[in-house]
CSV table of C-alpha atoms and ligand atoms in Angstrom, one decimal:
chain,number,residue,atom,x,y,z
Y,4,UNK,CA,-6.0,-36.1,250.8
Y,5,UNK,CA,-5.9,-32.9,252.8
Y,6,UNK,CA,-8.6,-31.7,255.2
Y,7,UNK,CA,-10.5,-29.0,253.1
Y,8,UNK,CA,-10.5,-26.6,256.0
Y,9,UNK,CA,-6.5,-26.9,256.2
Y,10,UNK,CA,-6.3,-25.9,252.7
Y,11,UNK,CA,-5.9,-22.2,252.7
Y,12,UNK,CA,-6.9,-21.8,248.7
Y,13,UNK,CA,-8.0,-18.6,247.4
Y,14,UNK,CA,-8.7,-17.2,244.1
Y,15,UNK,CA,-6.9,-14.3,242.4
Y,16,UNK,CA,-7.6,-12.3,239.4
Y,17,UNK,CA,-4.9,-10.4,237.5
Y,18,UNK,CA,-5.0,-8.3,234.2
Y,19,UNK,CA,-2.5,-8.9,231.4
Y,20,UNK,CA,-0.9,-6.6,229.3
Y,21,UNK,CA,-3.6,-6.8,226.8
Y,22,UNK,CA,-6.3,-6.3,229.5
Y,23,UNK,CA,-7.2,-10.1,229.5
Y,24,UNK,CA,-8.0,-11.1,233.0
Y,25,UNK,CA,-6.4,-14.2,234.3
Y,26,UNK,CA,-8.0,-16.1,237.3
Y,27,UNK,CA,-6.8,-18.8,239.0
Y,28,UNK,CA,-5.8,-20.7,242.6
Y,29,UNK,CA,-3.5,-19.7,245.2
Y,30,UNK,CA,-2.7,-22.2,247.9
Y,31,UNK,CA,-0.8,-20.6,250.8
Y,32,UNK,CA,2.3,-22.0,252.2
Y,33,UNK,CA,2.2,-22.9,256.1
Y,34,UNK,CA,5.2,-22.4,257.9
Y,35,UNK,CA,8.9,-22.2,256.9
Y,36,UNK,CA,10.3,-19.2,254.4
Y,37,UNK,CA,13.7,-18.8,253.0
Y,38,UNK,CA,16.4,-16.2,254.2
Y,39,UNK,CA,14.3,-13.4,252.5
Y,40,UNK,CA,11.3,-14.5,254.5
Y,41,UNK,CA,9.7,-15.9,251.3
Y,42,UNK,CA,8.0,-19.3,250.8
Y,43,UNK,CA,8.8,-21.2,247.9
Y,44,UNK,CA,6.5,-20.2,245.4
Y,45,UNK,CA,5.6,-22.5,242.4
Y,46,UNK,CA,3.5,-21.6,239.8
Y,47,UNK,CA,1.8,-24.3,237.6
Y,48,UNK,CA,0.9,-24.1,234.1
Y,49,UNK,CA,-1.5,-26.2,232.3
Y,50,UNK,CA,-1.4,-27.8,228.8
Y,51,UNK,CA,-3.9,-26.8,225.8
Y,52,UNK,CA,-6.5,-28.9,226.5
Y,53,UNK,CA,-6.5,-28.4,230.0
Y,54,UNK,CA,-7.4,-26.0,232.9
Y,55,UNK,CA,-5.8,-25.7,236.6
Y,56,UNK,CA,-7.8,-28.3,238.0
Y,57,UNK,CA,-5.6,-30.9,236.3
Y,58,UNK,CA,-3.0,-30.4,239.3
Y,59,UNK,CA,-5.1,-31.8,242.0
Y,60,UNK,CA,-6.7,-34.5,239.7
Y,61,UNK,CA,-3.2,-35.8,238.7
Y,62,UNK,CA,-2.3,-35.9,242.4
Y,63,UNK,CA,0.6,-33.6,241.6
Y,64,UNK,CA,-0.8,-31.2,244.3
Y,65,UNK,CA,-0.9,-33.6,246.8
Y,66,UNK,CA,2.8,-34.1,246.3
Y,67,UNK,CA,3.7,-30.9,247.4
Y,68,UNK,CA,4.9,-29.8,250.9
Y,69,UNK,CA,2.8,-27.6,253.0
Y,70,UNK,CA,5.3,-24.8,253.0
Y,71,UNK,CA,5.4,-24.2,249.2
Y,72,UNK,CA,3.0,-21.6,248.2
Y,73,UNK,CA,1.3,-22.9,245.1
Y,74,UNK,CA,-0.1,-20.8,242.4
Y,75,UNK,CA,-2.4,-22.4,239.6
Y,76,UNK,CA,-3.7,-19.9,236.8
Y,77,UNK,CA,-6.1,-21.0,234.2
Y,78,UNK,CA,-4.3,-19.9,231.0
Y,79,UNK,CA,-6.3,-17.6,228.7
Y,80,UNK,CA,-9.5,-19.1,227.1
Y,81,UNK,CA,-9.6,-22.1,229.9
Y,82,UNK,CA,-11.0,-22.4,233.2
Y,83,UNK,CA,-12.3,-19.5,234.7
Y,84,UNK,CA,-10.1,-16.9,232.5
Y,85,UNK,CA,-11.2,-14.7,230.1
Y,86,UNK,CA,-10.9,-15.7,226.5
Y,87,UNK,CA,-8.0,-15.2,224.0
Y,88,UNK,CA,-10.6,-15.0,221.2
Y,89,UNK,CA,-8.5,-15.5,218.2
Y,90,UNK,CA,-5.4,-17.5,216.9
Y,91,UNK,CA,-3.4,-14.0,217.5
Y,92,UNK,CA,-4.8,-13.7,220.9
Y,93,UNK,CA,-3.7,-17.2,221.9
Y,94,UNK,CA,0.3,-16.7,220.4
Y,95,UNK,CA,2.9,-17.9,223.0
Y,96,UNK,CA,3.8,-14.1,223.7
Y,97,UNK,CA,0.4,-13.4,225.1
Y,98,UNK,CA,0.8,-16.5,227.4
Y,99,UNK,CA,4.5,-15.2,228.6
Y,100,UNK,CA,2.6,-11.8,229.3
Y,101,UNK,CA,0.1,-13.5,231.2
Y,102,UNK,CA,2.6,-15.5,233.3
Y,103,UNK,CA,5.0,-12.4,234.0
Y,104,UNK,CA,1.7,-10.7,235.0
Y,105,UNK,CA,0.8,-13.4,237.7
Y,106,UNK,CA,4.3,-12.9,239.0
Y,107,UNK,CA,4.0,-9.5,239.3
Y,108,UNK,CA,0.8,-9.9,241.3
Y,109,UNK,CA,2.1,-12.1,244.0
Y,110,UNK,CA,5.1,-9.6,244.1
Y,111,UNK,CA,7.7,-12.3,244.9
Y,112,UNK,CA,11.2,-12.0,244.4
Y,113,UNK,CA,11.9,-15.4,243.1
Y,114,UNK,CA,9.4,-18.1,241.6
Y,115,UNK,CA,9.6,-21.4,240.3
Y,116,UNK,CA,7.6,-22.5,237.4
Y,117,UNK,CA,6.1,-26.1,236.5
Y,118,UNK,CA,4.7,-26.6,232.9
Y,119,UNK,CA,2.8,-29.5,231.6
Y,120,UNK,CA,3.1,-30.4,227.7
Y,121,UNK,CA,2.7,-26.9,226.1
Y,122,UNK,CA,2.7,-25.3,229.4
Y,123,UNK,CA,6.4,-26.5,230.0
Y,124,UNK,CA,7.3,-24.6,226.4
Y,125,UNK,CA,5.6,-21.7,228.0
Y,126,UNK,CA,7.5,-22.1,231.3
Y,127,UNK,CA,11.0,-22.1,229.3
Y,128,UNK,CA,9.9,-19.1,227.3
Y,129,UNK,CA,8.9,-17.2,230.6
Y,130,UNK,CA,12.4,-18.3,232.4
Y,131,UNK,CA,14.1,-16.9,229.3
Y,132,UNK,CA,12.3,-13.7,229.5
Y,133,UNK,CA,12.0,-12.9,233.4
Y,134,UNK,CA,15.1,-13.1,236.1
Y,135,UNK,CA,12.4,-13.6,238.6
Y,136,UNK,CA,12.4,-17.2,237.3
Y,137,UNK,CA,14.7,-19.2,239.6
Y,138,UNK,CA,13.6,-22.8,238.7
Y,139,UNK,CA,11.6,-24.0,235.2
Y,140,UNK,CA,10.4,-27.3,234.9
Y,141,UNK,CA,9.1,-28.7,231.8
Y,142,UNK,CA,7.2,-31.9,231.4
Y,143,UNK,CA,7.3,-33.8,228.3
Y,144,UNK,CA,8.1,-30.5,226.2
Y,145,UNK,CA,11.4,-29.5,225.2
Y,146,UNK,CA,12.6,-26.3,224.3
Y,147,UNK,CA,13.9,-26.8,220.8
Y,148,UNK,CA,12.7,-25.2,217.4
Y,149,UNK,CA,10.0,-27.2,216.1
Y,150,UNK,CA,8.5,-27.5,212.8
Y,151,UNK,CA,4.8,-26.9,213.3
Y,152,UNK,CA,3.1,-28.1,210.4
Y,153,UNK,CA,0.3,-25.4,209.4
Y,154,UNK,CA,-1.6,-28.1,207.3
Y,155,UNK,CA,-1.8,-30.6,210.1
Y,156,UNK,CA,-2.5,-28.2,212.8
Y,157,UNK,CA,-5.2,-26.4,211.0
Y,158,UNK,CA,-6.7,-29.8,210.3
Y,159,UNK,CA,-6.4,-30.3,213.8
Y,160,UNK,CA,-7.8,-26.9,214.8
Y,161,UNK,CA,-10.8,-27.7,212.2
Y,162,UNK,CA,-11.6,-31.3,213.7
Y,163,UNK,CA,-11.5,-29.7,217.3
Y,164,UNK,CA,-13.8,-26.7,216.6
Y,165,UNK,CA,-16.1,-29.5,214.4
Y,166,UNK,CA,-19.2,-31.3,216.1
Y,167,UNK,CA,-16.7,-34.4,216.6
Y,168,UNK,CA,-14.2,-32.2,218.6
Y,169,UNK,CA,-14.3,-33.4,222.0
Y,170,UNK,CA,-14.6,-36.9,220.4
Y,171,UNK,CA,-11.3,-36.3,218.5
Y,172,UNK,CA,-9.3,-35.4,221.5
Y,173,UNK,CA,-10.8,-38.1,224.0
Y,174,UNK,CA,-10.1,-40.6,221.3
Y,175,UNK,CA,-6.9,-39.7,220.7
Y,176,UNK,CA,-5.8,-39.2,224.5
Y,177,UNK,CA,-7.4,-42.5,225.3
Y,178,UNK,CA,-5.9,-44.2,222.4
Y,179,UNK,CA,-2.5,-42.9,223.1
Y,180,UNK,CA,-2.9,-44.1,226.9
Y,181,UNK,CA,-3.6,-41.0,228.4
Y,182,UNK,CA,-4.7,-41.0,232.1
Y,183,UNK,CA,-8.5,-40.7,233.0
Y,184,UNK,CA,-7.7,-36.7,234.1
Y,185,UNK,CA,-6.1,-36.0,231.1
Y,186,UNK,CA,-8.9,-37.2,229.1
Y,187,UNK,CA,-11.7,-35.7,230.8
Y,188,UNK,CA,-9.7,-32.1,231.0
Y,189,UNK,CA,-10.4,-31.9,227.4
Y,190,UNK,CA,-14.2,-31.4,227.8
Y,191,UNK,CA,-13.9,-28.6,230.2
Y,192,UNK,CA,-12.5,-26.6,227.6
Y,193,UNK,CA,-14.5,-24.3,225.5
Y,194,UNK,CA,-14.4,-25.5,221.7
Y,195,UNK,CA,-13.9,-22.2,219.9
Y,196,UNK,CA,-11.2,-21.0,222.5
Y,197,UNK,CA,-9.5,-24.8,222.0
Y,198,UNK,CA,-9.9,-24.3,218.5
Y,199,UNK,CA,-7.9,-20.6,218.7
Y,200,UNK,CA,-5.4,-22.1,221.0
Y,201,UNK,CA,-4.8,-24.7,218.6
Y,202,UNK,CA,-4.3,-22.1,215.7
Y,203,UNK,CA,-2.4,-20.0,218.3
Y,204,UNK,CA,0.6,-22.8,218.2
Y,205,UNK,CA,1.3,-21.1,214.6
Y,206,UNK,CA,2.1,-17.8,216.3
Y,207,UNK,CA,5.8,-18.4,217.7
Y,208,UNK,CA,5.6,-21.6,219.4
Y,209,UNK,CA,7.8,-23.2,217.1
Y,210,UNK,CA,10.7,-20.8,218.3
Y,211,UNK,CA,13.5,-22.4,220.7
Y,212,UNK,CA,13.9,-21.1,224.1
Y,213,UNK,CA,17.3,-19.7,225.2
Y,214,UNK,CA,18.6,-19.7,228.4
Y,215,UNK,CA,17.4,-16.6,230.7
Y,216,UNK,CA,19.8,-16.0,233.6
Y,217,UNK,CA,23.1,-18.2,234.2
Y,218,UNK,CA,21.8,-19.2,237.9
Y,219,UNK,CA,18.3,-20.4,236.7
Y,220,UNK,CA,18.0,-24.0,237.5
Y,221,UNK,CA,16.2,-25.5,234.2
Y,222,UNK,CA,14.7,-29.2,234.2
Y,223,UNK,CA,13.4,-31.3,231.3
Y,224,UNK,CA,11.5,-34.1,231.7
Y,225,UNK,CA,10.0,-36.7,229.1
Y,226,UNK,CA,9.5,-40.4,229.0
Y,227,UNK,CA,12.2,-43.1,228.7
Y,228,UNK,CA,10.4,-44.3,225.7
Y,229,UNK,CA,9.8,-41.2,224.2
Y,230,UNK,CA,10.7,-40.9,220.1
Y,231,UNK,CA,11.9,-37.4,220.7
Y,232,UNK,CA,14.2,-38.3,223.5
Y,233,UNK,CA,17.3,-37.2,221.7
Y,234,UNK,CA,16.0,-33.5,221.2
Y,235,UNK,CA,15.4,-33.6,224.7
Y,236,UNK,CA,19.1,-34.4,225.3
Y,237,UNK,CA,20.1,-31.8,222.8
Y,238,UNK,CA,18.0,-29.4,224.5
Y,239,UNK,CA,19.5,-30.4,228.1
Y,240,UNK,CA,23.1,-30.2,226.6
Y,241,UNK,CA,22.2,-26.7,224.9
Y,242,UNK,CA,20.4,-25.0,227.8
Y,243,UNK,CA,22.5,-26.6,230.4
Y,244,UNK,CA,19.2,-27.9,231.9
Y,245,UNK,CA,18.8,-31.2,234.1
Y,246,UNK,CA,17.1,-34.3,232.3
Y,247,UNK,CA,14.8,-36.1,234.2
Y,248,UNK,CA,13.2,-39.7,232.7
Y,249,UNK,CA,9.9,-40.9,233.6
Y,250,UNK,CA,9.3,-44.7,233.4
Y,251,UNK,CA,6.9,-44.9,230.4
Y,252,UNK,CA,6.9,-45.4,226.6
Y,253,UNK,CA,5.6,-42.0,225.3
Y,254,UNK,CA,5.1,-38.5,226.3
Y,255,UNK,CA,1.4,-39.1,226.5
Y,256,UNK,CA,1.8,-42.3,228.8
Y,257,UNK,CA,4.2,-40.2,231.1
Y,258,UNK,CA,1.2,-38.1,232.2
Y,259,UNK,CA,0.6,-41.0,234.6
Y,260,UNK,CA,3.8,-40.3,236.2
Y,261,UNK,CA,2.9,-36.8,237.4
Y,262,UNK,CA,2.3,-37.3,240.9
Y,263,UNK,CA,5.9,-38.7,241.5
Y,264,UNK,CA,7.2,-36.0,239.5
Y,265,UNK,CA,5.6,-33.8,242.1
Y,266,UNK,CA,7.4,-35.4,244.8
Y,267,UNK,CA,10.8,-35.1,243.0
Y,268,UNK,CA,10.2,-31.5,242.2
Y,269,UNK,CA,9.4,-30.8,245.9
Y,270,UNK,CA,12.7,-32.4,247.0
Y,271,UNK,CA,14.7,-29.8,244.6
Y,272,UNK,CA,12.5,-26.9,245.7
Y,273,UNK,CA,12.9,-27.8,249.5
Y,274,UNK,CA,16.5,-29.2,249.1
Y,275,UNK,CA,19.3,-27.2,251.2
Y,276,UNK,CA,21.3,-25.1,248.6
Y,277,UNK,CA,24.6,-27.0,249.2
Y,278,UNK,CA,22.8,-30.2,248.3
Y,279,UNK,CA,21.7,-28.5,244.8
Y,280,UNK,CA,25.0,-28.5,243.2
Y,281,UNK,CA,25.8,-31.3,240.9
Y,282,UNK,CA,22.9,-33.9,241.4
Y,283,UNK,CA,21.6,-35.5,238.8
X,309,MQZ,C1,3.2,-35.9,218.7
X,309,MQZ,O1,2.2,-35.7,219.6
X,309,MQZ,C2,2.2,-35.8,221.0
X,309,MQZ,O2,3.4,-36.6,221.5
X,309,MQZ,C3,1.2,-35.4,222.0
X,309,MQZ,C4,2.0,-34.2,222.8
X,309,MQZ,N1,2.0,-33.2,221.9
X,309,MQZ,C5,3.2,-32.6,221.8
X,309,MQZ,O3,3.9,-33.1,222.7
X,309,MQZ,C6,3.7,-31.2,221.2
X,309,MQZ,N2,3.0,-31.2,219.9
X,309,MQZ,C7,3.2,-32.1,219.0
X,309,MQZ,O4,4.3,-32.6,219.2
X,309,MQZ,C8,2.7,-31.6,217.7
X,309,MQZ,N3,1.6,-30.7,217.5
X,309,MQZ,C9,0.4,-31.6,217.2
X,309,MQZ,N4,-0.6,-30.3,217.4
X,309,MQZ,C10,-0.3,-29.4,218.1
X,309,MQZ,C11,-1.0,-29.6,219.8
X,309,MQZ,O5,0.2,-30.3,220.4
X,309,MQZ,N5,-2.0,-29.6,220.2
X,309,MQZ,C12,-3.1,-28.8,219.4
X,309,MQZ,C13,-4.3,-29.3,219.6
X,309,MQZ,C14,-4.0,-29.9,221.4
X,309,MQZ,C15,-4.8,-30.5,222.2
X,309,MQZ,C16,-2.4,-30.2,221.2
X,309,MQZ,C17,-2.3,-31.6,221.4
X,309,MQZ,O6,-2.1,-32.2,222.6
X,309,MQZ,N6,-2.5,-32.3,220.3
X,309,MQZ,C18,-2.0,-33.4,220.1
X,309,MQZ,C19,-3.1,-34.5,219.4
X,309,MQZ,C20,-3.6,-35.6,220.2
X,309,MQZ,S1,-2.0,-36.2,220.9
X,309,MQZ,C21,-2.6,-38.0,221.6
X,309,MQZ,O7,-1.6,-36.5,219.8
X,309,MQZ,C22,-0.9,-33.4,219.3
X,309,MQZ,O8,0.4,-33.5,219.4
X,309,MQZ,N7,-1.0,-33.3,217.9
X,309,MQZ,C23,0.0,-32.6,217.1
X,309,MQZ,C24,-0.2,-33.5,215.5
X,309,MQZ,C25,-1.4,-32.3,215.0
X,309,MQZ,C26,0.9,-33.1,214.5
X,309,MQZ,C27,-0.5,-34.6,215.5
X,309,MQZ,C28,3.7,-30.8,216.8
X,309,MQZ,C29,3.6,-30.3,215.2
X,309,MQZ,C30,4.6,-29.6,217.6
X,309,MQZ,C31,5.2,-31.7,216.6
X,309,MQZ,C32,2.8,-30.0,221.8
X,309,MQZ,C33,3.4,-29.9,223.5
X,309,MQZ,C34,3.8,-28.7,221.3
X,309,MQZ,C35,4.8,-28.6,221.1
X,309,MQZ,C36,5.7,-27.8,220.5
X,309,MQZ,C37,4.7,-26.8,220.1
X,309,MQZ,C38,3.3,-26.9,220.0
X,309,MQZ,C39,2.8,-28.1,220.5
X,309,MQZ,C40,1.1,-34.0,223.7
X,309,MQZ,N8,0.5,-32.8,224.2
X,309,MQZ,C41,-0.3,-33.1,225.0
X,309,MQZ,C42,-0.8,-33.8,225.5
X,309,MQZ,S2,0.1,-34.9,224.8
């Protein structure tokens, strides 16, 4: 564990296109920077039933070296950020605007994005839209078109906003073998915002992501045993993305492997450019 005083963590607040205030945490880099005099800046995007705290609780943060500038926003409706209010207020295009507002706030020329589950899908869509994104990692979410069944998702939203909403998520994720940090994250999210974010998945999240710039480094990550592994392979071929597999039976269980993925991610961020070519 780092000693707190060495941690230069500070809060930030930035307004998105629609006026929603996004808040989050930034851990300054210590030491080296690149030829442009900029440290590697890694923006972390959490999943639907989560907030920025999952990065430290999963030990992903500890796996990142001191010389990386880490930016961890709370997505709208989560953590300390303003609510999205409605399903339309939680459309994926709003999330893309939010992330681009965060990139604008820190004013770097280049960013890496790491997204967790639906945060990964957001990362791929931001990479498509914004040339500042040099690398995008998507943990357990591919970028292909998906059928988002309106009835099943509406059913889920009703469960989530009901009296047993937190129990539904805790039970589902626990039964699916999710690690404790992922189960407890659900309880920190406001129920109405969680239901709106769930219905928000019906506004554009079905669309596939296209590759943005030719020089972007895209990385898809999923479980060796994932039932949708074929789709991740298709996505890797279509997008010219790396495919990293973690040793777990399902995407949900893969969450327990996040810290080791953090280590591998850090190696890619800090690798000498020459080493970037052609490694697995
Ligand atoms: C099969 O599900 C899993 O493998 C669990 C896994 N989910 C996914 O990878 C993707 N979703 C799905 O696949 C599918 N969506 C779903 N409801 C949308 C949704 O996701 N939620 C809404 C609520 C929020 C918490 C989040 C979530 O998590 N609910 C779990 C439910 C608990 S879990 C242990 O069953 C979930 O998934 N419910 C499915 C079903 C309703 C179809 C059963 C489809 C329809 C998109 C295919 C997510 C990343 C996605 C991809 C593309 C577009 C939109 C979402 C996890 N996500 C987070 C942690 S684990």
